[in-house]
PDB file of C-alpha atoms in Angstrom:
ATOM      1  CA  UNK A 567      -7.682  15.624  -5.081  1.00 60.00           C
ATOM      2  CA  UNK A 568      -4.423  16.739  -6.366  1.00 64.00           C
ATOM      3  CA  UNK A 569      -1.302  15.418  -4.659  1.00 64.00           C
ATOM      4  CA  UNK A 570       0.957  17.119  -2.647  1.00 66.00           C
ATOM      5  CA  UNK A 571       4.071  18.853  -4.598  1.00 68.00           C
ATOM      6  CA  UNK A 572       7.102  16.422  -3.871  1.00 65.00           C
ATOM      7  CA  UNK A 573       5.173  13.303  -2.990  1.00 63.00           C
ATOM      8  CA  UNK A 574       7.176  10.548  -4.602  1.00 64.00           C
ATOM      9  CA  UNK A 575       4.671   7.920  -3.615  1.00 62.00           C
ATOM     10  CA  UNK A 576       1.857   8.800  -5.542  1.00 66.00           C
ATOM     11  CA  UNK A 577       1.809   7.874  -9.501  1.00 63.00           C
ATOM     12  CA  UNK A 578       0.181  10.565 -11.494  1.00 65.00           C
ATOM     13  CA  UNK A 579      -1.139  13.818 -10.188  1.00 67.00           C
ATOM     14  CA  UNK A 580      -3.711  12.114  -7.851  1.00 66.00           C
ATOM     15  CA  UNK A 581      -3.281  12.015  -4.345  1.00 63.00           C
ATOM     16  CA  UNK A 582      -2.964   8.477  -2.714  1.00 66.00           C
ATOM     17  CA  UNK A 583      -3.018   9.166   0.905  1.00 62.00           C
ATOM     18  CA  UNK A 584      -6.174   9.822   2.876  1.00 60.00           C
ATOM     19  CA  UNK A 585      -6.487  12.420   5.694  1.00 58.00           C
ATOM     20  CA  UNK A 586      -6.627   9.366   8.287  1.00 62.00           C
ATOM     21  CA  UNK A 587      -3.359   7.637   7.121  1.00 74.00           C
ATOM     22  CA  UNK A 588      -4.570   5.279   4.683  1.00 78.00           C
ATOM     23  CA  UNK A 589      -2.532   4.419   1.534  1.00 81.00           C
ATOM     24  CA  UNK A 590      -3.995   3.790  -1.812  1.00 81.00           C
ATOM     25  CA  UNK A 591      -2.352   1.445  -4.060  1.00 83.00           C
ATOM     26  CA  UNK A 592      -3.413   0.940  -8.064  1.00 85.00           C
ATOM     27  CA  UNK A 593      -3.348  -3.346  -8.512  1.00 90.00           C
ATOM     28  CA  UNK A 594      -1.854  -4.569 -11.781  1.00 90.00           C
ATOM     29  CA  UNK A 595      -5.875  -5.257 -12.695  1.00 90.00           C
ATOM     30  CA  UNK A 596      -6.818  -1.501 -12.516  1.00 90.00           C
ATOM     31  CA  UNK A 597      -8.849  -1.848  -8.965  1.00 91.00           C
ATOM     32  CA  UNK A 598      -7.712  -0.362  -6.312  1.00 87.00           C
ATOM     33  CA  UNK A 599      -6.440  -1.340  -2.653  1.00 90.00           C
ATOM     34  CA  UNK A 600      -6.794   0.636   0.618  1.00 88.00           C
ATOM     35  CA  UNK A 601      -4.473  -0.355   3.738  1.00 90.00           C
ATOM     36  CA  UNK A 602      -2.518   1.116   6.504  1.00 88.00           C
ATOM     37  CA  UNK A 603       1.264   0.728   6.699  1.00 84.00           C
ATOM     38  CA  UNK A 604       3.429   1.221   9.908  1.00 83.00           C
ATOM     39  CA  UNK A 605       7.263   0.427  10.840  1.00 80.00           C
ATOM     40  CA  UNK A 606       9.489   0.755  13.828  1.00 80.00           C
ATOM     41  CA  UNK A 607      13.322   0.097  13.622  1.00 81.00           C
ATOM     42  CA  UNK A 608      13.436  -3.630  12.183  1.00 82.00           C
ATOM     43  CA  UNK A 609       9.834  -4.080  11.394  1.00 85.00           C
ATOM     44  CA  UNK A 610       7.342  -2.832   8.496  1.00 86.00           C
ATOM     45  CA  UNK A 611       3.815  -4.121   8.912  1.00 90.00           C
ATOM     46  CA  UNK A 612       0.515  -3.212   7.232  1.00 91.00           C
ATOM     47  CA  UNK A 613      -3.291  -4.096   6.231  1.00 93.00           C
ATOM     48  CA  UNK A 614      -4.541  -3.668   2.742  1.00 93.00           C
ATOM     49  CA  UNK A 615      -7.664  -4.881   1.146  1.00 94.00           C
ATOM     50  CA  UNK A 616      -9.758  -4.531  -2.201  1.00 92.00           C
ATOM     51  CA  UNK A 617     -12.864  -2.158  -1.651  1.00 88.00           C
ATOM     52  CA  UNK A 618     -15.277  -5.234  -1.922  1.00 92.00           C
ATOM     53  CA  UNK A 619     -13.040  -7.104   0.727  1.00 92.00           C
ATOM     54  CA  UNK A 620     -12.963  -9.897  -1.496  1.00 92.00           C
ATOM     55  CA  UNK A 621      -9.476  -9.949  -1.378  1.00 92.00           C
ATOM     56  CA  UNK A 622      -7.334  -9.017   2.020  1.00 94.00           C
ATOM     57  CA  UNK A 623      -3.691  -9.172   2.809  1.00 95.00           C
ATOM     58  CA  UNK A 624      -1.677  -8.671   6.350  1.00 95.00           C
ATOM     59  CA  UNK A 625       2.159  -8.761   6.396  1.00 92.00           C
ATOM     60  CA  UNK A 626       5.068  -8.261   8.643  1.00 92.00           C
ATOM     61  CA  UNK A 627       8.493  -7.902   7.104  1.00 88.00           C
ATOM     62  CA  UNK A 628      11.887  -7.353   8.665  1.00 87.00           C
ATOM     63  CA  UNK A 629      13.649  -4.940   6.314  1.00 80.00           C
ATOM     64  CA  UNK A 630      17.398  -4.887   6.114  1.00 75.00           C
ATOM     65  CA  UNK A 631      17.604  -1.030   6.130  1.00 71.00           C
ATOM     66  CA  UNK A 632      19.346  -0.725   3.091  1.00 70.00           C
ATOM     67  CA  UNK A 633      17.051   1.673   1.404  1.00 70.00           C
ATOM     68  CA  UNK A 634      13.171   2.061   0.627  1.00 77.00           C
ATOM     69  CA  UNK A 635      11.174  -0.592   1.481  1.00 81.00           C
ATOM     70  CA  UNK A 636       7.677   0.809  -0.602  1.00 79.00           C
ATOM     71  CA  UNK A 637       8.550  -0.553  -3.645  1.00 82.00           C
ATOM     72  CA  UNK A 638       8.851  -4.314  -2.132  1.00 84.00           C
ATOM     73  CA  UNK A 639       5.565  -3.721   0.024  1.00 84.00           C
ATOM     74  CA  UNK A 640       3.945  -2.423  -3.309  1.00 84.00           C
ATOM     75  CA  UNK A 641       4.536  -5.812  -5.333  1.00 89.00           C
ATOM     76  CA  UNK A 642       3.560  -7.730  -2.066  1.00 89.00           C
ATOM     77  CA  UNK A 643      -0.015  -6.077  -2.091  1.00 90.00           C
ATOM     78  CA  UNK A 644      -0.038  -6.425  -5.511  1.00 91.00           C
ATOM     79  CA  UNK A 645       0.759 -10.120  -5.914  1.00 92.00           C
ATOM     80  CA  UNK A 646      -1.725 -10.999  -2.867  1.00 92.00           C
ATOM     81  CA  UNK A 647      -4.771  -8.925  -4.149  1.00 92.00           C
ATOM     82  CA  UNK A 648      -4.486  -9.062  -8.035  1.00 88.00           C
ATOM     83  CA  UNK A 649      -6.880 -12.367  -9.330  1.00 78.00           C
TER      84      UNK A 649
END
């Protein structure tokens, strides 16, 4: 499915969000992780897993509020879920 115009969070032309709010993130080993993020002022939380559920990660961050946290979240997920 093509990504929505102007969506800067998806790499390439394919969509990376599901209708249920799940986020797909490609790991360095080529595998995909699916998860859900959420935030409130002062908190970023989420859970991600590989499709086979062999690798899972849950995180809670206290962001500084100085910018976009998505690159840090993707790096954390990649480090936790890549063999």
